[in-house]
mmCIF file of C-alpha atoms in Angstrom:
data_model
loop_
_atom_site.group_PDB
_atom_site.id
_atom_site.type_symbol
_atom_site.label_atom_id
_atom_site.label_comp_id
_atom_site.label_asym_id
_atom_site.label_seq_id
_atom_site.Cartn_x
_atom_site.Cartn_y
_atom_site.Cartn_z
ATOM 1 C CA GLY A 1 4.356 -19.413 6.867
ATOM 2 C CA ALA A 2 6.073 -16.087 6.535
ATOM 3 C CA VAL A 3 8.297 -15.878 3.505
ATOM 4 C CA VAL A 4 10.056 -12.760 2.298
ATOM 5 C CA SER A 5 11.968 -12.748 -0.950
ATOM 6 C CA GLN A 6 14.466 -10.327 -2.403
ATOM 7 C CA HIS A 7 15.635 -9.817 -5.934
ATOM 8 C CA PRO A 8 18.320 -9.824 -7.056
ATOM 9 C CA SER A 9 20.359 -11.854 -4.587
ATOM 10 C CA TRP A 10 23.501 -10.162 -5.804
ATOM 11 C CA VAL A 11 24.325 -7.380 -8.223
ATOM 12 C CA ILE A 12 27.448 -5.736 -9.551
ATOM 13 C CA CYS A 13 27.152 -2.284 -11.024
ATOM 14 C CA LYS A 14 29.415 0.487 -12.180
ATOM 15 C CA SER A 15 29.931 3.654 -10.210
ATOM 16 C CA GLY A 16 27.358 6.301 -11.102
ATOM 17 C CA THR A 17 24.600 3.920 -12.098
ATOM 18 C CA SER A 18 21.406 3.156 -10.165
ATOM 19 C CA VAL A 19 20.321 -0.198 -8.818
ATOM 20 C CA LYS A 20 16.852 -1.329 -7.772
ATOM 21 C CA ILE A 21 16.284 -4.055 -5.191
ATOM 22 C CA GLU A 22 12.875 -5.652 -4.736
ATOM 23 C CA CYS A 23 11.426 -7.035 -1.530
ATOM 24 C CA ARG A 24 8.291 -9.144 -1.595
ATOM 25 C CA SER A 25 6.199 -10.757 1.100
ATOM 26 C CA LEU A 26 5.084 -13.979 -0.577
ATOM 27 C CA ASP A 27 2.414 -15.369 1.695
ATOM 28 C CA PHE A 28 1.167 -12.401 3.664
ATOM 29 C CA GLN A 29 0.386 -8.744 3.249
ATOM 30 C CA ALA A 30 2.799 -6.316 4.815
ATOM 31 C CA THR A 31 1.713 -2.770 5.451
ATOM 32 C CA THR A 32 5.172 -2.082 6.838
ATOM 33 C CA MET A 33 8.530 -3.156 5.513
ATOM 34 C CA PHE A 34 12.000 -2.254 6.680
ATOM 35 C CA TRP A 35 15.304 -1.838 4.888
ATOM 36 C CA TYR A 36 18.558 -2.674 6.607
ATOM 37 C CA ARG A 37 22.179 -2.461 5.658
ATOM 38 C CA GLN A 38 24.813 -4.807 6.997
ATOM 39 C CA PHE A 39 28.565 -4.469 6.753
ATOM 40 C CA PRO A 40 30.813 -7.541 7.066
ATOM 41 C CA LYS A 41 30.847 -8.996 10.550
ATOM 42 C CA GLN A 42 28.602 -6.255 11.856
ATOM 43 C CA SER A 43 25.054 -5.960 13.035
ATOM 44 C CA LEU A 44 22.082 -4.789 11.016
ATOM 45 C CA MET A 45 21.581 -1.067 10.645
ATOM 46 C CA LEU A 46 18.057 0.127 10.000
ATOM 47 C CA MET A 47 17.961 2.496 7.043
ATOM 48 C CA ALA A 48 14.278 3.222 6.695
ATOM 49 C CA THR A 49 10.763 2.115 7.468
ATOM 50 C CA SER A 50 8.488 1.739 4.477
ATOM 51 C CA ASN A 51 4.728 2.042 4.822
ATOM 52 C CA GLU A 52 2.402 1.062 2.016
ATOM 53 C CA GLY A 53 0.994 4.085 0.259
ATOM 54 C CA SER A 54 3.011 6.675 2.121
ATOM 55 C CA LYS A 55 6.496 8.102 2.251
ATOM 56 C CA ALA A 56 9.229 6.133 3.927
ATOM 57 C CA THR A 57 10.671 7.190 7.245
ATOM 58 C CA TYR A 58 14.437 7.383 7.113
ATOM 59 C CA GLU A 59 16.798 6.921 10.027
ATOM 60 C CA GLN A 60 19.137 9.690 10.958
ATOM 61 C CA GLY A 61 22.118 9.906 8.658
ATOM 62 C CA VAL A 62 20.514 8.017 5.769
ATOM 63 C CA GLU A 63 20.205 10.093 2.599
ATOM 64 C CA LYS A 64 16.653 9.773 1.337
ATOM 65 C CA ASP A 65 17.572 11.149 -2.085
ATOM 66 C CA LYS A 66 20.201 8.491 -2.497
ATOM 67 C CA PHE A 67 18.225 5.554 -1.180
ATOM 68 C CA LEU A 68 14.787 5.820 -2.765
ATOM 69 C CA ILE A 69 12.130 3.609 -1.249
ATOM 70 C CA ASN A 70 8.768 2.826 -2.779
ATOM 71 C CA HIS A 71 6.113 0.690 -1.128
ATOM 72 C CA ALA A 72 3.465 0.626 -3.813
ATOM 73 C CA SER A 73 1.580 -2.476 -2.748
ATOM 74 C CA LEU A 74 1.002 -4.616 0.303
ATOM 75 C CA THR A 75 3.478 -7.202 -0.933
ATOM 76 C CA LEU A 76 6.210 -5.171 -2.604
ATOM 77 C CA SER A 77 8.734 -2.589 -1.505
ATOM 78 C CA THR A 78 11.678 -1.425 -3.581
ATOM 79 C CA LEU A 79 14.958 0.202 -2.666
ATOM 80 C CA THR A 80 16.784 2.116 -5.374
ATOM 81 C CA VAL A 81 20.387 3.076 -4.770
ATOM 82 C CA THR A 82 20.905 6.091 -6.984
ATOM 83 C CA SER A 83 24.251 7.145 -8.412
ATOM 84 C CA ALA A 84 25.934 4.284 -6.631
ATOM 85 C CA HIS A 85 29.520 4.579 -5.438
ATOM 86 C CA PRO A 86 31.928 1.964 -4.103
ATOM 87 C CA GLU A 87 31.137 2.972 -0.521
ATOM 88 C CA ASP A 88 27.533 1.879 -1.138
ATOM 89 C CA SER A 89 28.744 -1.687 -1.556
ATOM 90 C CA SER A 90 27.079 -3.664 1.186
ATOM 91 C CA PHE A 91 24.576 -6.370 2.052
ATOM 92 C CA TYR A 92 21.049 -4.953 1.935
ATOM 93 C CA ILE A 93 18.309 -6.819 3.744
ATOM 94 C CA CYS A 94 14.619 -6.116 3.869
ATOM 95 C CA SER A 95 12.106 -7.320 6.402
ATOM 96 C CA ALA A 96 8.338 -7.342 6.454
ATOM 97 C CA ARG A 97 6.098 -6.996 9.438
ATOM 98 C CA LYS A 98 3.410 -9.630 9.750
ATOM 99 C CA PRO A 99 0.453 -9.307 12.089
ATOM 100 C CA GLY A 100 0.164 -12.406 14.255
ATOM 101 C CA PRO A 101 -2.487 -13.629 16.686
ATOM 102 C CA VAL A 102 -1.029 -11.465 19.415
ATOM 103 C CA GLY A 103 1.232 -8.878 17.889
ATOM 104 C CA TYR A 104 3.500 -8.019 15.010
ATOM 105 C CA GLU A 105 6.517 -10.098 14.034
ATOM 106 C CA GLN A 106 9.250 -9.299 11.539
ATOM 107 C CA TYR A 107 10.553 -11.682 8.927
ATOM 108 C CA PHE A 108 13.646 -11.050 6.874
ATOM 109 C CA GLY A 109 14.477 -11.573 3.261
ATOM 110 C CA PRO A 110 17.632 -13.409 2.156
ATOM 111 C CA GLY A 111 19.501 -10.186 1.420
ATOM 112 C CA THR A 112 21.049 -8.596 -1.664
ATOM 113 C CA ARG A 113 24.795 -8.264 -2.049
ATOM 114 C CA LEU A 114 25.595 -5.025 -3.886
ATOM 115 C CA THR A 115 29.065 -4.446 -5.270
ATOM 116 C CA VAL A 116 29.829 -1.123 -6.916
ATOM 117 C CA THR A 117 32.943 -1.051 -9.051
ATOM 118 C CA GLY B 1 16.662 5.394 22.051
ATOM 119 C CA GLU B 2 16.983 1.711 22.733
ATOM 120 C CA ASN B 3 20.416 0.197 23.235
ATOM 121 C CA VAL B 4 20.955 -3.550 23.110
ATOM 122 C CA GLU B 5 24.188 -5.075 24.306
ATOM 123 C CA GLN B 6 25.049 -8.675 23.500
ATOM 124 C CA HIS B 7 27.782 -10.987 24.682
ATOM 125 C CA PRO B 8 29.864 -12.893 24.040
ATOM 126 C CA SER B 9 30.824 -11.791 20.552
ATOM 127 C CA THR B 10 32.207 -15.253 19.788
ATOM 128 C CA LEU B 11 31.449 -18.588 21.376
ATOM 129 C CA SER B 12 32.929 -22.001 20.696
ATOM 130 C CA VAL B 13 31.382 -25.124 22.176
ATOM 131 C CA GLN B 14 31.826 -28.825 21.706
ATOM 132 C CA GLU B 15 29.053 -30.659 19.931
ATOM 133 C CA GLY B 16 26.481 -31.754 22.462
ATOM 134 C CA ASP B 17 27.277 -29.020 24.953
ATOM 135 C CA SER B 18 25.033 -26.060 25.726
ATOM 136 C CA ALA B 19 25.472 -22.512 24.516
ATOM 137 C CA VAL B 20 24.206 -19.387 26.246
ATOM 138 C CA ILE B 21 24.059 -15.906 24.753
ATOM 139 C CA LYS B 22 23.080 -12.944 26.898
ATOM 140 C CA CYS B 23 21.629 -9.542 26.041
ATOM 141 C CA THR B 24 20.627 -6.451 27.957
ATOM 142 C CA TYR B 25 18.377 -3.637 26.838
ATOM 143 C CA SER B 26 17.915 -0.094 28.045
ATOM 144 C CA ASP B 27 14.333 0.930 27.206
ATOM 145 C CA SER B 28 11.877 -0.396 29.776
ATOM 146 C CA ALA B 29 9.052 0.149 27.245
ATOM 147 C CA SER B 30 10.403 -2.596 24.977
ATOM 148 C CA ASN B 31 7.985 -5.487 24.919
ATOM 149 C CA TYR B 32 9.195 -7.835 22.203
ATOM 150 C CA PHE B 33 12.492 -9.695 22.082
ATOM 151 C CA PRO B 34 13.196 -11.816 19.007
ATOM 152 C CA TRP B 35 16.276 -13.886 18.334
ATOM 153 C CA TYR B 36 17.606 -14.346 14.839
ATOM 154 C CA LYS B 37 20.047 -16.822 13.338
ATOM 155 C CA GLN B 38 22.052 -15.660 10.366
ATOM 156 C CA GLU B 39 24.079 -18.026 8.252
ATOM 157 C CA LEU B 40 26.837 -16.742 6.023
ATOM 158 C CA GLY B 41 25.504 -14.807 3.041
ATOM 159 C CA LYS B 42 21.875 -15.151 4.098
ATOM 160 C CA GLY B 43 19.263 -13.018 5.782
ATOM 161 C CA PRO B 44 18.424 -13.394 9.475
ATOM 162 C CA GLN B 45 15.963 -16.121 10.347
ATOM 163 C CA LEU B 46 13.612 -15.729 13.282
ATOM 164 C CA ILE B 47 14.216 -18.718 15.564
ATOM 165 C CA ILE B 48 12.382 -17.784 18.730
ATOM 166 C CA ASP B 49 10.897 -14.743 20.380
ATOM 167 C CA ILE B 50 9.555 -13.738 23.760
ATOM 168 C CA ARG B 51 7.115 -11.064 24.775
ATOM 169 C CA SER B 52 7.225 -8.959 27.882
ATOM 170 C CA ASN B 53 4.393 -10.806 29.596
ATOM 171 C CA VAL B 54 6.309 -14.083 29.582
ATOM 172 C CA GLY B 55 9.397 -15.060 31.555
ATOM 173 C CA GLU B 56 10.483 -18.112 29.606
ATOM 174 C CA LYS B 57 9.762 -19.831 26.335
ATOM 175 C CA LYS B 58 11.062 -23.097 24.945
ATOM 176 C CA ASP B 59 11.050 -24.654 21.523
ATOM 177 C CA GLN B 60 12.779 -28.032 21.361
ATOM 178 C CA ARG B 61 16.507 -27.372 21.949
ATOM 179 C CA ILE B 62 16.129 -23.622 22.113
ATOM 180 C CA ALA B 63 14.899 -21.595 25.067
ATOM 181 C CA VAL B 64 14.780 -17.924 25.882
ATOM 182 C CA THR B 65 14.427 -16.276 29.269
ATOM 183 C CA LEU B 66 13.472 -12.700 30.068
ATOM 184 C CA ASN B 67 14.059 -10.730 33.243
ATOM 185 C CA LYS B 68 12.162 -7.461 32.889
ATOM 186 C CA THR B 69 13.344 -6.078 36.187
ATOM 187 C CA ALA B 70 16.988 -6.466 35.266
ATOM 188 C CA LYS B 71 16.271 -5.786 31.588
ATOM 189 C CA HIS B 72 18.113 -8.754 30.278
ATOM 190 C CA PHE B 73 17.243 -11.793 28.222
ATOM 191 C CA SER B 74 19.152 -14.876 27.200
ATOM 192 C CA LEU B 75 19.174 -17.556 24.528
ATOM 193 C CA HIS B 76 19.940 -21.121 25.546
ATOM 194 C CA ILE B 77 20.747 -23.826 23.018
ATOM 195 C CA THR B 78 21.081 -27.337 24.382
ATOM 196 C CA GLU B 79 22.640 -30.379 22.742
ATOM 197 C CA THR B 80 24.346 -28.206 20.165
ATOM 198 C CA GLN B 81 24.937 -29.561 16.678
ATOM 199 C CA PRO B 82 27.327 -28.409 13.943
ATOM 200 C CA GLU B 83 24.395 -26.964 12.000
ATOM 201 C CA ASP B 84 23.792 -24.578 14.905
ATOM 202 C CA SER B 85 26.983 -22.769 13.875
ATOM 203 C CA ALA B 86 25.972 -19.277 12.748
ATOM 204 C CA VAL B 87 25.743 -15.698 13.967
ATOM 205 C CA TYR B 88 22.942 -15.101 16.448
ATOM 206 C CA PHE B 89 21.404 -11.687 16.985
ATOM 207 C CA CYS B 90 19.211 -10.634 19.857
ATOM 208 C CA ALA B 91 16.864 -7.723 19.354
ATOM 209 C CA ALA B 92 14.375 -5.560 21.191
ATOM 210 C CA SER B 93 11.424 -3.489 20.093
ATOM 211 C CA LYS B 94 8.267 -1.902 21.433
ATOM 212 C CA ASN B 95 4.766 -1.457 20.076
ATOM 213 C CA PHE B 96 4.697 -5.159 19.334
ATOM 214 C CA TYR B 97 1.032 -5.344 20.251
ATOM 215 C CA SER B 98 -0.148 -2.082 18.723
ATOM 216 C CA GLY B 99 1.813 -2.196 15.505
ATOM 217 C CA GLY B 100 2.867 1.381 15.886
ATOM 218 C CA TYR B 101 6.330 2.566 14.951
ATOM 219 C CA GLN B 102 8.260 -0.567 15.696
ATOM 220 C CA LYS B 103 11.974 -0.083 15.254
ATOM 221 C CA VAL B 104 13.861 -3.228 16.070
ATOM 222 C CA THR B 105 17.226 -2.627 17.709
ATOM 223 C CA PHE B 106 19.741 -5.412 17.248
ATOM 224 C CA GLY B 107 22.619 -6.559 19.350
ATOM 225 C CA ILE B 108 26.031 -6.805 17.772
ATOM 226 C CA GLY B 109 25.749 -10.536 17.194
ATOM 227 C CA THR B 110 27.395 -13.661 18.556
ATOM 228 C CA LYS B 111 29.306 -15.966 16.276
ATOM 229 C CA LEU B 112 28.651 -19.473 17.518
ATOM 230 C CA GLN B 113 30.932 -22.277 16.455
ATOM 231 C CA VAL B 114 29.986 -25.826 17.317
ATOM 232 C CA ILE B 115 33.016 -28.089 17.128
ATOM 233 C CA PRO B 116 32.247 -31.652 16.024
#
Protein backbone atom coordinates (compact mmCIF):
# COMPACT_ATOMS: atom_id res chain seq x y z
CA GLY A 1 0.00 0.00 0.00
CA ALA A 2 0.87 3.66 -0.10
CA VAL A 3 -0.91 5.66 2.55
CA VAL A 4 -0.28 9.30 3.31
CA SER A 5 -1.97 10.99 6.23
CA GLN A 6 -2.38 14.62 7.17
CA HIS A 7 -3.21 16.24 10.45
CA PRO A 8 -5.32 18.11 11.15
CA SER A 9 -7.98 17.56 8.51
CA TRP A 10 -9.33 21.02 9.15
CA VAL A 11 -8.32 23.98 11.28
CA ILE A 12 -9.69 27.41 12.03
CA CYS A 13 -7.32 30.02 13.36
CA LYS A 14 -7.30 33.72 14.02
CA SER A 15 -5.45 36.17 11.83
CA GLY A 16 -1.85 36.63 12.97
CA THR A 17 -1.42 33.20 14.49
CA SER A 18 0.63 30.30 13.10
CA VAL A 19 -0.65 26.89 12.10
CA LYS A 20 1.30 23.67 11.65
CA ILE A 21 0.15 20.89 9.33
CA GLU A 22 1.69 17.43 9.47
CA CYS A 23 2.13 15.02 6.60
CA ARG A 24 3.10 11.43 7.24
CA SER A 25 3.83 8.50 4.98
CA LEU A 26 2.42 5.58 6.96
CA ASP A 27 3.69 2.51 5.19
CA PHE A 28 6.73 3.67 3.29
CA GLN A 29 9.68 5.98 3.63
CA ALA A 30 9.59 9.14 1.60
CA THR A 31 12.78 11.03 0.95
CA THR A 32 10.75 13.58 -0.97
CA MET A 33 7.42 15.12 -0.12
CA PHE A 34 5.50 17.87 -1.84
CA TRP A 35 3.15 20.55 -0.59
CA TYR A 36 0.30 21.78 -2.73
CA ARG A 37 -2.36 24.40 -2.35
CA GLN A 38 -5.76 24.15 -3.95
CA PHE A 39 -8.38 26.85 -4.30
CA PRO A 40 -12.05 25.94 -4.79
CA LYS A 41 -12.75 24.39 -8.16
CA GLN A 42 -9.16 24.83 -9.25
CA SER A 43 -6.21 22.60 -9.89
CA LEU A 44 -3.38 21.85 -7.51
CA MET A 45 -0.59 24.38 -7.26
CA LEU A 46 2.78 23.10 -6.15
CA MET A 47 4.17 25.23 -3.34
CA ALA A 48 7.38 23.45 -2.48
CA THR A 49 9.36 20.25 -2.65
CA SER A 50 10.58 18.92 0.66
CA ASN A 51 13.63 16.68 0.87
CA GLU A 52 14.50 14.83 4.04
CA GLY A 53 17.40 16.44 5.84
CA SER A 54 17.73 19.43 3.56
CA LYS A 55 16.07 22.73 2.84
CA ALA A 56 12.86 22.78 0.87
CA THR A 57 12.74 24.05 -2.68
CA TYR A 58 10.03 26.63 -3.12
CA GLU A 59 8.19 27.41 -6.33
CA GLN A 60 8.32 30.87 -7.74
CA GLY A 61 6.04 33.26 -5.94
CA VAL A 62 5.77 31.21 -2.75
CA GLU A 63 7.11 33.00 0.33
CA LYS A 64 9.46 30.65 2.12
CA ASP A 65 9.40 32.75 5.29
CA LYS A 66 5.65 32.49 5.44
CA PHE A 67 5.31 28.83 4.59
CA LEU A 68 7.94 27.04 6.66
CA ILE A 69 8.61 23.45 5.67
CA ASN A 70 10.49 20.91 7.73
CA HIS A 71 11.22 17.37 6.61
CA ALA A 72 12.95 15.98 9.66
CA SER A 73 12.41 12.29 9.05
CA LEU A 74 11.69 9.89 6.23
CA THR A 75 8.04 9.70 7.21
CA LEU A 76 7.18 13.22 8.35
CA SER A 77 7.07 16.64 6.75
CA THR A 78 5.46 19.69 8.30
CA LEU A 79 4.14 22.90 6.82
CA THR A 80 3.80 25.89 9.12
CA VAL A 81 1.78 28.85 7.93
CA THR A 82 3.19 31.75 9.88
CA SER A 83 1.25 34.90 10.74
CA ALA A 84 -1.74 33.58 8.87
CA HIS A 85 -4.15 35.95 7.14
CA PRO A 86 -7.56 35.34 5.59
CA GLU A 87 -6.02 35.10 2.12
CA ASP A 88 -4.08 32.05 3.33
CA SER A 89 -7.36 30.20 3.74
CA SER A 90 -7.19 27.26 1.38
CA PHE A 91 -7.01 23.49 1.04
CA TYR A 92 -3.44 22.31 1.62
CA ILE A 93 -2.47 18.89 0.34
CA CYS A 94 0.78 17.03 0.74
CA SER A 95 2.08 14.16 -1.32
CA ALA A 96 4.89 11.71 -0.81
CA ARG A 97 7.04 10.12 -3.43
CA LYS A 98 7.36 6.37 -3.20
CA PRO A 99 9.98 4.38 -5.08
CA GLY A 100 8.34 1.57 -7.02
CA PRO A 101 9.72 -1.39 -8.96
CA VAL A 102 10.27 0.80 -11.98
CA GLY A 103 10.15 4.41 -10.95
CA TYR A 104 8.77 6.92 -8.49
CA GLU A 105 5.07 7.42 -7.87
CA GLN A 106 3.34 10.13 -5.86
CA TYR A 107 0.59 9.53 -3.36
CA PHE A 108 -1.49 12.27 -1.83
CA GLY A 109 -2.75 12.91 1.64
CA PRO A 110 -6.41 13.71 2.34
CA GLY A 111 -5.76 17.44 2.63
CA THR A 112 -6.12 20.06 5.36
CA ARG A 113 -8.75 22.77 5.16
CA LEU A 114 -7.37 25.98 6.68
CA THR A 115 -9.71 28.83 7.50
CA VAL A 116 -8.24 32.05 8.84
CA THR A 117 -10.70 34.40 10.47
CA GLY B 1 8.26 24.52 -18.11
CA GLU B 2 5.66 21.86 -18.64
CA ASN B 3 2.13 22.86 -19.58
CA VAL B 4 -0.74 20.40 -19.34
CA GLU B 5 -4.07 21.17 -20.93
CA GLN B 6 -7.14 19.12 -20.09
CA HIS B 7 -10.62 18.98 -21.55
CA PRO B 8 -13.48 18.97 -21.13
CA SER B 9 -13.76 20.90 -17.89
CA THR B 10 -17.13 19.28 -17.17
CA LEU B 11 -18.62 16.07 -18.45
CA SER B 12 -22.02 14.54 -17.83
CA VAL B 13 -22.79 10.99 -18.90
CA GLN B 14 -25.59 8.55 -18.31
CA GLU B 15 -24.86 5.63 -16.05
CA GLY B 16 -23.44 2.80 -18.10
CA ASP B 17 -22.04 5.03 -20.82
CA SER B 18 -18.35 5.71 -21.40
CA ALA B 19 -16.45 8.83 -20.45
CA VAL B 20 -13.31 10.14 -22.13
CA ILE B 21 -11.04 12.87 -20.81
CA LYS B 22 -8.19 14.18 -22.93
CA CYS B 23 -4.94 15.92 -22.04
CA THR B 24 -2.01 17.34 -23.93
CA TYR B 25 1.44 18.17 -22.63
CA SER B 26 4.21 20.37 -23.93
CA ASP B 27 7.50 18.96 -22.62
CA SER B 28 8.68 16.02 -24.72
CA ALA B 29 10.95 14.96 -21.82
CA SER B 30 7.96 14.08 -19.64
CA ASN B 31 7.87 10.35 -19.08
CA TYR B 32 5.20 9.73 -16.46
CA PHE B 33 1.50 10.47 -16.74
CA PRO B 34 -0.67 9.75 -13.70
CA TRP B 35 -4.40 10.26 -13.40
CA TYR B 36 -5.98 11.25 -10.13
CA LYS B 37 -9.55 11.16 -8.89
CA GLN B 38 -10.54 13.73 -6.31
CA GLU B 39 -13.78 13.54 -4.41
CA LEU B 40 -15.19 16.59 -2.69
CA GLY B 41 -13.16 17.60 0.36
CA LYS B 42 -10.58 14.86 -0.12
CA GLY B 43 -7.08 14.56 -1.50
CA PRO B 44 -6.40 13.23 -5.00
CA GLN B 45 -6.27 9.47 -5.35
CA LEU B 46 -4.01 7.85 -7.92
CA ILE B 47 -6.24 5.68 -10.11
CA ILE B 48 -4.00 4.77 -13.00
CA ASP B 49 -0.75 5.87 -14.56
CA ILE B 50 1.19 5.31 -17.75
CA ARG B 51 4.85 5.61 -18.52
CA SER B 52 6.40 6.84 -21.71
CA ASN B 53 7.45 3.39 -22.88
CA VAL B 54 3.87 2.16 -22.99
CA GLY B 55 1.07 3.14 -25.35
CA GLU B 56 -1.91 1.81 -23.44
CA LYS B 57 -2.76 0.50 -20.01
CA LYS B 58 -5.99 -0.94 -18.67
CA ASP B 59 -7.28 -1.65 -15.21
CA GLN B 60 -10.80 -3.06 -15.14
CA ARG B 61 -13.12 -0.24 -16.32
CA ILE B 62 -10.36 2.32 -16.61
CA ALA B 63 -7.87 2.65 -19.45
CA VAL B 64 -5.31 5.22 -20.42
CA THR B 65 -3.69 5.77 -23.79
CA LEU B 66 -0.56 7.74 -24.62
CA ASN B 67 0.54 9.17 -27.94
CA LYS B 68 4.08 10.46 -27.47
CA THR B 69 4.37 11.81 -30.98
CA ALA B 70 1.31 13.99 -30.60
CA LYS B 71 1.99 14.54 -26.89
CA HIS B 72 -1.44 13.67 -25.73
CA PHE B 73 -2.95 11.11 -23.41
CA SER B 74 -6.49 10.15 -22.53
CA LEU B 75 -8.48 8.51 -19.76
CA HIS B 76 -11.31 6.18 -20.70
CA ILE B 77 -13.89 5.01 -18.19
CA THR B 78 -16.33 2.39 -19.41
CA GLU B 79 -19.63 1.33 -17.87
CA THR B 80 -19.70 4.42 -15.70
CA GLN B 81 -21.31 4.25 -12.27
CA PRO B 82 -22.57 7.04 -9.99
CA GLU B 83 -19.58 6.50 -7.70
CA ASP B 84 -17.33 7.51 -10.60
CA SER B 85 -18.62 11.07 -10.16
CA ALA B 86 -15.66 13.20 -9.07
CA VAL B 87 -13.04 15.59 -10.42
CA TYR B 88 -10.35 13.89 -12.48
CA PHE B 89 -6.91 15.40 -12.95
CA CYS B 90 -4.34 14.39 -15.51
CA ALA B 91 -0.71 15.14 -14.81
CA ALA B 92 2.72 14.92 -16.36
CA SER B 93 6.21 14.73 -14.93
CA LYS B 94 9.73 13.71 -15.86
CA ASN B 95 12.54 11.98 -14.01
CA PHE B 96 10.10 9.25 -13.08
CA TYR B 97 12.80 6.62 -13.43
CA SER B 98 15.70 8.53 -11.91
CA GLY B 99 13.90 10.15 -9.02
CA GLY B 100 15.48 13.47 -9.74
CA TYR B 101 13.59 16.72 -9.40
CA GLN B 102 10.14 15.50 -10.26
CA LYS B 103 7.64 18.31 -10.41
CA VAL B 104 4.22 17.04 -11.34
CA THR B 105 2.23 19.44 -13.50
CA PHE B 106 -1.53 19.02 -13.28
CA GLY B 107 -4.27 19.72 -15.73
CA ILE B 108 -7.12 21.95 -14.67
CA GLY B 109 -9.40 19.04 -13.87
CA THR B 110 -12.58 17.55 -15.31
CA LYS B 111 -15.71 17.36 -13.23
CA LEU B 112 -17.41 14.13 -14.17
CA GLN B 113 -21.05 13.63 -13.33
CA VAL B 114 -22.60 10.23 -13.85
CA ILE B 115 -26.37 10.50 -14.01
CA PRO B 116 -28.22 7.47 -12.62
